[in-house]
mmCIF file with all atom_site columns, C-alpha atoms in Angstrom:
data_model
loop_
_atom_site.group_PDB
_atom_site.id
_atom_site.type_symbol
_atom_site.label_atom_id
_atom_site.label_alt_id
_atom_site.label_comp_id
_atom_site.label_asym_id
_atom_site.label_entity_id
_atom_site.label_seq_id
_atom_site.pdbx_PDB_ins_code
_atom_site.Cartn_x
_atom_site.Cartn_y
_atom_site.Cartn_z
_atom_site.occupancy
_atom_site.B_iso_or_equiv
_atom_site.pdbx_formal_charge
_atom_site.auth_seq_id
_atom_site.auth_comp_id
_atom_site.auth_asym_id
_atom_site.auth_atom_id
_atom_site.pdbx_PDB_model_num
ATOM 1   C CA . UNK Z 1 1   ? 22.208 -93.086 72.322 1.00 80.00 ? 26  UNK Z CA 1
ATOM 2   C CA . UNK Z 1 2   ? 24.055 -91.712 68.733 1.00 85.00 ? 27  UNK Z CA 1
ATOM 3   C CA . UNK Z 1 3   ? 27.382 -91.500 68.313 1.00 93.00 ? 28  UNK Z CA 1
ATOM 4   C CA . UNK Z 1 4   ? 29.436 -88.639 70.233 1.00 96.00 ? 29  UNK Z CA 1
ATOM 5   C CA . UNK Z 1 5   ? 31.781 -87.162 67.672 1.00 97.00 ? 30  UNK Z CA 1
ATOM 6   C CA . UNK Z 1 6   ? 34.955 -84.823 67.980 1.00 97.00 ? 31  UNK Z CA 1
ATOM 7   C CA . UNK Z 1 7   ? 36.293 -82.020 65.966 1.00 98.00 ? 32  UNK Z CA 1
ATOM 8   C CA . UNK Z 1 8   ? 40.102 -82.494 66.078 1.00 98.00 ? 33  UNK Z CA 1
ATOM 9   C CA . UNK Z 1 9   ? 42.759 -79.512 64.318 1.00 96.00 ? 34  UNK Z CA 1
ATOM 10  C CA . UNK Z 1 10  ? 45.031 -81.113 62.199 1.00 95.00 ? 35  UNK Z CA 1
ATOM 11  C CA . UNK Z 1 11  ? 48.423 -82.107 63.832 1.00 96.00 ? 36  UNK Z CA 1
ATOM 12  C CA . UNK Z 1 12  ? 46.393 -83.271 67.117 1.00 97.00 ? 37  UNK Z CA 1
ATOM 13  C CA . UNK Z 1 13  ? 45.482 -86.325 66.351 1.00 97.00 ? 38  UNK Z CA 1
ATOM 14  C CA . UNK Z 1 14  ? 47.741 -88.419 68.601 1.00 97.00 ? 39  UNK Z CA 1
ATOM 15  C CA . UNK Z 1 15  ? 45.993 -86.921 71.360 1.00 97.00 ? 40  UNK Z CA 1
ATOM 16  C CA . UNK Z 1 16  ? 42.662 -88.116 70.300 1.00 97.00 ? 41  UNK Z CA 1
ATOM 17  C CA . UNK Z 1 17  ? 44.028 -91.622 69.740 1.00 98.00 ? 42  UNK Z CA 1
ATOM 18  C CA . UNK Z 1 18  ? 45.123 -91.367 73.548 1.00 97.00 ? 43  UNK Z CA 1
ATOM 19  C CA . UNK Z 1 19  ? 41.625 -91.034 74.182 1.00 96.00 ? 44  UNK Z CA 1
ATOM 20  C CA . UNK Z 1 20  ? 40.150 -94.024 72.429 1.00 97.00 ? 45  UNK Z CA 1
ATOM 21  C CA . UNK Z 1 21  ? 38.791 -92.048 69.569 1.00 98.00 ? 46  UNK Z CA 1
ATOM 22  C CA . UNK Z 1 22  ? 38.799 -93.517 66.220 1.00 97.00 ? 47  UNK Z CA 1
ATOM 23  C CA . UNK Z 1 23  ? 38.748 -91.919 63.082 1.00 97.00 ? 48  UNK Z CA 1
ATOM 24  C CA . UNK Z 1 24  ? 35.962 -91.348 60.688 1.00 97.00 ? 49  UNK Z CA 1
ATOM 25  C CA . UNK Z 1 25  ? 36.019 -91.059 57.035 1.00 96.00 ? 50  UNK Z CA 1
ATOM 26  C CA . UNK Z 1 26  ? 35.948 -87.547 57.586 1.00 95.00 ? 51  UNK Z CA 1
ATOM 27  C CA . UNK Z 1 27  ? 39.231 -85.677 58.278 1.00 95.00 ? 52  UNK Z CA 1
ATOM 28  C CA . UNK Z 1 28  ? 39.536 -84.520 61.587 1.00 97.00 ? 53  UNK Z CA 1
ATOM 29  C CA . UNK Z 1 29  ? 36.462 -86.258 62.924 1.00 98.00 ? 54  UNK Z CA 1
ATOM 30  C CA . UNK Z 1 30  ? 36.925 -88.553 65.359 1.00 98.00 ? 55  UNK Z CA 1
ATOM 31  C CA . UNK Z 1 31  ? 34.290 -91.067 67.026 1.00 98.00 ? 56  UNK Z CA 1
ATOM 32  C CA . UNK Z 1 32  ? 34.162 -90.788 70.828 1.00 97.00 ? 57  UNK Z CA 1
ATOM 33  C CA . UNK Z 1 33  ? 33.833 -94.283 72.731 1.00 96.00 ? 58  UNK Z CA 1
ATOM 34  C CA . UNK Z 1 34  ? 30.664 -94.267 74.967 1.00 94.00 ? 59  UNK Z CA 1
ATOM 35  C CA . UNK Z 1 35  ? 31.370 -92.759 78.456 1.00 92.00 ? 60  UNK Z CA 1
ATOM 36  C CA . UNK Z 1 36  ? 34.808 -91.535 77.217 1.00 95.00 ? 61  UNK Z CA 1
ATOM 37  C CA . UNK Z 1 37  ? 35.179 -87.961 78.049 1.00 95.00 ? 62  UNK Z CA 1
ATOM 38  C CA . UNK Z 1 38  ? 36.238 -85.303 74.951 1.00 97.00 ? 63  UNK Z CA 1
ATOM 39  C CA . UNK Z 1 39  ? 39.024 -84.301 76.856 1.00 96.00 ? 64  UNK Z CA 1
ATOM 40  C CA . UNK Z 1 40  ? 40.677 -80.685 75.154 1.00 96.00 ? 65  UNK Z CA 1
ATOM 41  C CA . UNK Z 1 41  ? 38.709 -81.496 72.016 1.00 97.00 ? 66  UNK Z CA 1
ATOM 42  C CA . UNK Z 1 42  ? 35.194 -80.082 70.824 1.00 95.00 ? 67  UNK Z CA 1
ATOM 43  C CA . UNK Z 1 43  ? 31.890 -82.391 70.433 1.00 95.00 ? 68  UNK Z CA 1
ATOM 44  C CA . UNK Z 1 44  ? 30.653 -81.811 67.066 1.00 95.00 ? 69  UNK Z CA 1
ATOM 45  C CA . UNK Z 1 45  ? 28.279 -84.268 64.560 1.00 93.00 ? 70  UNK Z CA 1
ATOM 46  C CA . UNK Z 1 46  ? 29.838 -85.311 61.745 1.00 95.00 ? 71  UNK Z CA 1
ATOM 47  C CA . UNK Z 1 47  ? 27.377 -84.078 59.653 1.00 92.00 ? 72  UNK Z CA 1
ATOM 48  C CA . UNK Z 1 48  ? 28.111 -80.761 60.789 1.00 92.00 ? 73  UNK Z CA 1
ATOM 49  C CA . UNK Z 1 49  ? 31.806 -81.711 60.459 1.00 96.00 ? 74  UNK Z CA 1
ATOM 50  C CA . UNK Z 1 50  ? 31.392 -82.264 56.109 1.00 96.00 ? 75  UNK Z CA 1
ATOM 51  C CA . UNK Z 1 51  ? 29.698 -78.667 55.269 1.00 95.00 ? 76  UNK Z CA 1
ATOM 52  C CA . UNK Z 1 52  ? 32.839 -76.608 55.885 1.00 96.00 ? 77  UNK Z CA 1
ATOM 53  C CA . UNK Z 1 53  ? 35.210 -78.854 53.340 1.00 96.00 ? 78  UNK Z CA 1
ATOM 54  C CA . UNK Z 1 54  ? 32.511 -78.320 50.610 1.00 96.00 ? 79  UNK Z CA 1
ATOM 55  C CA . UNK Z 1 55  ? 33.389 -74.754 50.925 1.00 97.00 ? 80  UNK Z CA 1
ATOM 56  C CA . UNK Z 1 56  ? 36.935 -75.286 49.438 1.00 97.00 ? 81  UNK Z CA 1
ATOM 57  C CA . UNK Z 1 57  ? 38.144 -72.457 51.291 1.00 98.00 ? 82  UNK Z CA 1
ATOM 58  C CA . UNK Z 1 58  ? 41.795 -71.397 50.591 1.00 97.00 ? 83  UNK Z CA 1
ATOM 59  C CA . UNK Z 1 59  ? 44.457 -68.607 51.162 1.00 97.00 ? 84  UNK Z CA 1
ATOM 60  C CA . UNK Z 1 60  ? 43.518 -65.185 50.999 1.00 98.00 ? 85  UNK Z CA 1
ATOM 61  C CA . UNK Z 1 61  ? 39.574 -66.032 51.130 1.00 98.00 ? 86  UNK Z CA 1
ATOM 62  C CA . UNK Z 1 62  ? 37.010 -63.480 52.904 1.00 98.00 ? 87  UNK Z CA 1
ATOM 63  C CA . UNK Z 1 63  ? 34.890 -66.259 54.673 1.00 98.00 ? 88  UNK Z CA 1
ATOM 64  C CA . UNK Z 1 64  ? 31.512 -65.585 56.541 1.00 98.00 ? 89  UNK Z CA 1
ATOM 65  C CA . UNK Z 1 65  ? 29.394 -67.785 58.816 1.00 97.00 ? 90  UNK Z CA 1
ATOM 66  C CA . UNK Z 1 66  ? 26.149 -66.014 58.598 1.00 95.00 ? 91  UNK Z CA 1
ATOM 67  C CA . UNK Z 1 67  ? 24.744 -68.008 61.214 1.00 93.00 ? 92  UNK Z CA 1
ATOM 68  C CA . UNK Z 1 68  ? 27.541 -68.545 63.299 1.00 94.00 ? 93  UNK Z CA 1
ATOM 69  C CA . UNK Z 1 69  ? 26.507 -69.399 66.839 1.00 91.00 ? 94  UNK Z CA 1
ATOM 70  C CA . UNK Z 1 70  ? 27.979 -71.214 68.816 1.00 91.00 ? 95  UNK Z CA 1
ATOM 71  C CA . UNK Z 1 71  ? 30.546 -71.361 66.158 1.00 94.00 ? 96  UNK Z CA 1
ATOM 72  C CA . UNK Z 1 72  ? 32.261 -75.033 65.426 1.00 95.00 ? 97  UNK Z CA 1
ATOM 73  C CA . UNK Z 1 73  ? 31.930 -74.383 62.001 1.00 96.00 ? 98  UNK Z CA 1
ATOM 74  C CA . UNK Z 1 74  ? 34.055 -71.150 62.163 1.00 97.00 ? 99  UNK Z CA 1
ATOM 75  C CA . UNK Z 1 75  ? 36.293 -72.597 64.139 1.00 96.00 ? 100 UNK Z CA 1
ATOM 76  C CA . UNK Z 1 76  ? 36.574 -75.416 61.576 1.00 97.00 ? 101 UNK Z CA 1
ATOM 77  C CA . UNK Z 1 77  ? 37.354 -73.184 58.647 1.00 97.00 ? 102 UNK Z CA 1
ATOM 78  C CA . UNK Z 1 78  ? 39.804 -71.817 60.980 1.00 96.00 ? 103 UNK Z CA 1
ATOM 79  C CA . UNK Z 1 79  ? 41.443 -74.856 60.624 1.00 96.00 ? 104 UNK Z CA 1
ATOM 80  C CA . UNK Z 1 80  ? 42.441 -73.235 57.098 1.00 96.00 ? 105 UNK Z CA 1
ATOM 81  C CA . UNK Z 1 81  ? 46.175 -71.480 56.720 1.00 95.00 ? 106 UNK Z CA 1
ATOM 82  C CA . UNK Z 1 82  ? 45.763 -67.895 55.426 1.00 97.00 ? 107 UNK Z CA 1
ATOM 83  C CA . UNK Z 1 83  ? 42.449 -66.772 55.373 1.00 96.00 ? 108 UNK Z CA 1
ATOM 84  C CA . UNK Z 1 84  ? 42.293 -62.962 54.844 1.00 96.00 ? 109 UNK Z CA 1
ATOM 85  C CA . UNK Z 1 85  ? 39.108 -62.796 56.981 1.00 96.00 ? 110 UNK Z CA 1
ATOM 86  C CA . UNK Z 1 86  ? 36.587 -64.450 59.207 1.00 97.00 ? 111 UNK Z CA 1
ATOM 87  C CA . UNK Z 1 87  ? 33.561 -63.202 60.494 1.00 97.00 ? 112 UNK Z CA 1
ATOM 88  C CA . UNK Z 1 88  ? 31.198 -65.232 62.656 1.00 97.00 ? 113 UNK Z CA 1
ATOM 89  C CA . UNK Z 1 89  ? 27.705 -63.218 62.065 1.00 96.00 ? 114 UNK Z CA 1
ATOM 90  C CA . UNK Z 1 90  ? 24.600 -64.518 64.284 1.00 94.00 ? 115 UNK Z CA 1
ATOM 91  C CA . UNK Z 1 91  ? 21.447 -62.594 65.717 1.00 91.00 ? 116 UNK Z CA 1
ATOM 92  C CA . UNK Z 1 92  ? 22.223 -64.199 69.135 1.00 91.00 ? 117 UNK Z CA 1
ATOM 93  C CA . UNK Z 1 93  ? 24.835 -62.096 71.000 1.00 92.00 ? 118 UNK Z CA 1
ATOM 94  C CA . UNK Z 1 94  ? 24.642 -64.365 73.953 1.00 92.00 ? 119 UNK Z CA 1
ATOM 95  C CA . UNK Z 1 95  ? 25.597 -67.570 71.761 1.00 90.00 ? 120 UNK Z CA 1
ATOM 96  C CA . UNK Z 1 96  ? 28.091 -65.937 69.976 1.00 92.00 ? 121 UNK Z CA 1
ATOM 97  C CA . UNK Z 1 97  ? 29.985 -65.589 73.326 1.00 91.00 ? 122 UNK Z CA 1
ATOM 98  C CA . UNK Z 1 98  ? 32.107 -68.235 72.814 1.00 90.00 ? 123 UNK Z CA 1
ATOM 99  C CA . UNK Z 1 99  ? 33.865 -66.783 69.661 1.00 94.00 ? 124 UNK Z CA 1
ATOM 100 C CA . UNK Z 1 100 ? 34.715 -63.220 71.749 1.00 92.00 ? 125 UNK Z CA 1
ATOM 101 C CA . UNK Z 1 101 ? 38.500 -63.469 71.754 1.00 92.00 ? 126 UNK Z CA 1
ATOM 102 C CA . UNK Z 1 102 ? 39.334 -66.230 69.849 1.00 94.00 ? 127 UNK Z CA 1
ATOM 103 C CA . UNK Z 1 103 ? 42.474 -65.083 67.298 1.00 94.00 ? 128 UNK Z CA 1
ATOM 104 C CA . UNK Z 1 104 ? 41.425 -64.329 63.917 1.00 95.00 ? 129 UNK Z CA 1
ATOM 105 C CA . UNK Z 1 105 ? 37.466 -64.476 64.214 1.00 97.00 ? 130 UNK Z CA 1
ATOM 106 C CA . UNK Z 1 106 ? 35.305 -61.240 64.304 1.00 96.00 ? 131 UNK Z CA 1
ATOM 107 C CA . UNK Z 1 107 ? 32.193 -61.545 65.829 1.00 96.00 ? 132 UNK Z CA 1
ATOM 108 C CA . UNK Z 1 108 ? 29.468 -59.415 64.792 1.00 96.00 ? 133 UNK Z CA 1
ATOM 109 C CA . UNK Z 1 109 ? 25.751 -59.473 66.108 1.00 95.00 ? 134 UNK Z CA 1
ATOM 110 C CA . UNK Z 1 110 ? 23.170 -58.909 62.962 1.00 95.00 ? 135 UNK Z CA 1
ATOM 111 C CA . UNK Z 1 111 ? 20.067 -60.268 61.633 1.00 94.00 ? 136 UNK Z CA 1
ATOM 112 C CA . UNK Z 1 112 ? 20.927 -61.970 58.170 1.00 94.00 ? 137 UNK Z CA 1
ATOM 113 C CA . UNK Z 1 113 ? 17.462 -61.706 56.764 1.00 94.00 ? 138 UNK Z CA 1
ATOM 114 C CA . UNK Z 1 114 ? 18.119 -57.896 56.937 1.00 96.00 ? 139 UNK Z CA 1
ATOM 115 C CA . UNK Z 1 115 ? 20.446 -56.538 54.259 1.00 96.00 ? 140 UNK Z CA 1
ATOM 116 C CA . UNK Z 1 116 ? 24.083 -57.141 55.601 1.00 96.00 ? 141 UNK Z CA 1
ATOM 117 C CA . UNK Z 1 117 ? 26.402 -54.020 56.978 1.00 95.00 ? 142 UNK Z CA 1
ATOM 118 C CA . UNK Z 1 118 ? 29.601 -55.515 54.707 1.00 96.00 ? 143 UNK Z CA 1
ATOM 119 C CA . UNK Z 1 119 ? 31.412 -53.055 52.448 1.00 94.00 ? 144 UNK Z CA 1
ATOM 120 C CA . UNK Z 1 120 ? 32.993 -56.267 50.456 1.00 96.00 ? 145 UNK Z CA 1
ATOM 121 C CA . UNK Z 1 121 ? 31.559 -59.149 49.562 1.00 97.00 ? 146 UNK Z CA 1
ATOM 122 C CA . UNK Z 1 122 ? 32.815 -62.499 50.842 1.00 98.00 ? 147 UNK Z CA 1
ATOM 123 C CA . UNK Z 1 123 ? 34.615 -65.212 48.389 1.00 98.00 ? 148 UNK Z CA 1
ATOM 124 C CA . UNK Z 1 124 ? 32.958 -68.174 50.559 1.00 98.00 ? 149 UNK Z CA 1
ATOM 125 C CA . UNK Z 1 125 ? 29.581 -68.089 52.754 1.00 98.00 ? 150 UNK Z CA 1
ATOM 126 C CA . UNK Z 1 126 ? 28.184 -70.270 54.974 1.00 97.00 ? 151 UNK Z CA 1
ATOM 127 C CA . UNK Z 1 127 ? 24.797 -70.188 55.881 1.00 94.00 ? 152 UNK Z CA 1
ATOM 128 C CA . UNK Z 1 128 ? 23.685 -72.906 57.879 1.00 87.00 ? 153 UNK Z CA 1
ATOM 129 C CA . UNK Z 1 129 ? 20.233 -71.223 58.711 1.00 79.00 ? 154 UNK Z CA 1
ATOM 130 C CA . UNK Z 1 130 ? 18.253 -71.728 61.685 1.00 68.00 ? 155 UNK Z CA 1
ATOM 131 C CA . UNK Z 1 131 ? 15.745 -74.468 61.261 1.00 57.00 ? 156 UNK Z CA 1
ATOM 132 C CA . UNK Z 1 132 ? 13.160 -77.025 63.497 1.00 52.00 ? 157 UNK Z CA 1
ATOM 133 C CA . UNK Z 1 133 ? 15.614 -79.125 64.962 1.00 57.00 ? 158 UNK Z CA 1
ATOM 134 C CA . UNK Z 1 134 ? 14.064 -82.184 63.173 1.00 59.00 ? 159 UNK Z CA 1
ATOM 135 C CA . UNK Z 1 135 ? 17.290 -83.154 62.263 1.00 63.00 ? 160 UNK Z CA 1
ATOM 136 C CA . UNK Z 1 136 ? 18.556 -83.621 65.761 1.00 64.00 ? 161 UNK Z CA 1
ATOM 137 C CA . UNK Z 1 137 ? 15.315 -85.697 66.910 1.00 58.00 ? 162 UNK Z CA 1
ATOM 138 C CA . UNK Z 1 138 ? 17.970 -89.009 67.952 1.00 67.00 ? 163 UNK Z CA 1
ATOM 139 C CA . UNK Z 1 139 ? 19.556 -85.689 71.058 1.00 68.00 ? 164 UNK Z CA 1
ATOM 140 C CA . UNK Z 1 140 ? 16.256 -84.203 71.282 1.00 67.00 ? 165 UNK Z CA 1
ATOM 141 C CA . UNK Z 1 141 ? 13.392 -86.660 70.491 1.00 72.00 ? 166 UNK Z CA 1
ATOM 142 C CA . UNK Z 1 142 ? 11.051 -84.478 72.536 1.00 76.00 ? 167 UNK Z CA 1
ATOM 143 C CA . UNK Z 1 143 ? 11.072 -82.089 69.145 1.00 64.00 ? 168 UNK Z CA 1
ATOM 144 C CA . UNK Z 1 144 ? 8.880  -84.673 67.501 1.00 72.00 ? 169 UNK Z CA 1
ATOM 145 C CA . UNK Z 1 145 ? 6.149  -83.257 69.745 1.00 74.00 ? 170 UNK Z CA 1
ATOM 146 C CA . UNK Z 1 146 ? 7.245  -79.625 69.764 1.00 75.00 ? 171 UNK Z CA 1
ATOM 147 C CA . UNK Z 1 147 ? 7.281  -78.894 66.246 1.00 70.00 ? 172 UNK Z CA 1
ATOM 148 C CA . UNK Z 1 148 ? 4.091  -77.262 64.713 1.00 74.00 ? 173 UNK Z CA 1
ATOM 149 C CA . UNK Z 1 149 ? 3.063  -77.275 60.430 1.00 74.00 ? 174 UNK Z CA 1
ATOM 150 C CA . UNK Z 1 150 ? 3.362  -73.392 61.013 1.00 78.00 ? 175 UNK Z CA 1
ATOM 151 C CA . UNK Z 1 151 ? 6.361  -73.800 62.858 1.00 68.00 ? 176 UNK Z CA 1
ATOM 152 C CA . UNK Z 1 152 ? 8.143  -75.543 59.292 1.00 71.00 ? 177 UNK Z CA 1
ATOM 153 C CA . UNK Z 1 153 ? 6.482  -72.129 57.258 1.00 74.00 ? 178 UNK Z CA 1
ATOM 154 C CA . UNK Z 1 154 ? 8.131  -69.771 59.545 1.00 82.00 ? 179 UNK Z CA 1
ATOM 155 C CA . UNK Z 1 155 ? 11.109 -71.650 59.173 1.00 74.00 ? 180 UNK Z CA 1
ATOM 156 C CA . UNK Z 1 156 ? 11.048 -71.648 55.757 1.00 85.00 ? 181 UNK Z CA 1
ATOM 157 C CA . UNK Z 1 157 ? 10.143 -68.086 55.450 1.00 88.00 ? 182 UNK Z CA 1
ATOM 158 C CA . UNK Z 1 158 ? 13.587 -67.071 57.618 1.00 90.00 ? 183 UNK Z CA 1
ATOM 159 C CA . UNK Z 1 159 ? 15.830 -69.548 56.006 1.00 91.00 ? 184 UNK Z CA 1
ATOM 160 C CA . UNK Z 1 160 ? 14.695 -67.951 52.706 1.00 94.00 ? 185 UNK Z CA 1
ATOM 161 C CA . UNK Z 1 161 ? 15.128 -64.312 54.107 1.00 95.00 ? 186 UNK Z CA 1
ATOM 162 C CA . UNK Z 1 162 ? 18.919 -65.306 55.020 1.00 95.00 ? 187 UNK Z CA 1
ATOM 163 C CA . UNK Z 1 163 ? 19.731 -66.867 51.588 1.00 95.00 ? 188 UNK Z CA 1
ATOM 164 C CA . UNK Z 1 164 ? 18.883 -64.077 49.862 1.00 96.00 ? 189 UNK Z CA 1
ATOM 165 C CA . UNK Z 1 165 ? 20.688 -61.492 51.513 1.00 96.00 ? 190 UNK Z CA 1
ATOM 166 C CA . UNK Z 1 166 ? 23.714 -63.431 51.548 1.00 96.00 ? 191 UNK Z CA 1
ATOM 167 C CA . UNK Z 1 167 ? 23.550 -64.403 48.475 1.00 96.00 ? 192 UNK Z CA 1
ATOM 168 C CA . UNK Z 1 168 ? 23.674 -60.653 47.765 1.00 96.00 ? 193 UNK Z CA 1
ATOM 169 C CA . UNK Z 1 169 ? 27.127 -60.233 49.155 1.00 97.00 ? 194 UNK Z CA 1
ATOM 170 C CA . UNK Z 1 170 ? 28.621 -63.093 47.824 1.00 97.00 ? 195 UNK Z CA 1
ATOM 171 C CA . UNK Z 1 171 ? 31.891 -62.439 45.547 1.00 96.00 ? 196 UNK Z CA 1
#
């Protein structure tokens, strides 16, 4: 089974230690011993955990997460002091659930390959567009079977789609 990894805020850390997690060369991922539980923490890769530092986001930065759902990434930028905005953007209302309420993040529902409803453009986007899951085949090897030629085009075609009209609204 891979690795279960942890997203951890700074200035929680102890408490992951108390857990037996150990940390990664990544800041504020921590590796998860097998069978330990996550306890108060959330289980996210740490490949997932290195896109939002590439962002260099910083004070008074208009972030979006154009394909937000189920939203550790936004909550990871989060993680960054003085943001002037955050919007967590996804065409899945249902997955973007888990972002309703949370202090500082507005949820919207939208389809990114469509022109985007912003008045402003953003200083830093994320787009980590929907794709095959073939990255994922070590949690989900029944993908290898799943996943079509035409399946990869279609991908393709939307992850395209996305890039450009974010692109578009990009600072």
């Amino acid at each position: 089974p891979p690795a279960t990894y942890l997203r951890v805020p700074p200035g929680r850390e102890e408490e992951a230690y108390a857990l037996g997690a150990e940390s990664t060369l990544v800041p504020g991922c921590f590796r998860l011993p097998p069978g330990a539980e996550p306890g108060p923490f959330r289980i996210q890769d740490i490949g997932s955990q290195t896109l939002v530092p590439l962002l260099d986001l910083a004070p008074g930065h208009r972030f979006l997460d154009a394909c937000a759902a189920p939203g550790n990434k936004t909550l990871q930028a989060l993680e960054t002091p003085g943001l002037a905005l955050v919007v967590a953007a996804d065409h899945s209302v249902k997955r973007l659930h888990a972002l309703n309420g949370v202090d500082g993040v507005h949820p919207v529902a939208l389809d990114a390959t469509r022109p985007l409803p912003f008045a402003r453009p953003f200083d830093r986007i994320l787009a980590d567009a929907p794709c095959s899951g073939t990255g994922t085949l070590a949690r989900n090897p029944e993908i290898r079977w799943r996943v079509q030629r035409e399946d990869l085009m279609r991908h393709r075609d939307r992850q395209m789609a996305i890039l450009r009209q974010t692109l578009a609204m990009l600072a």
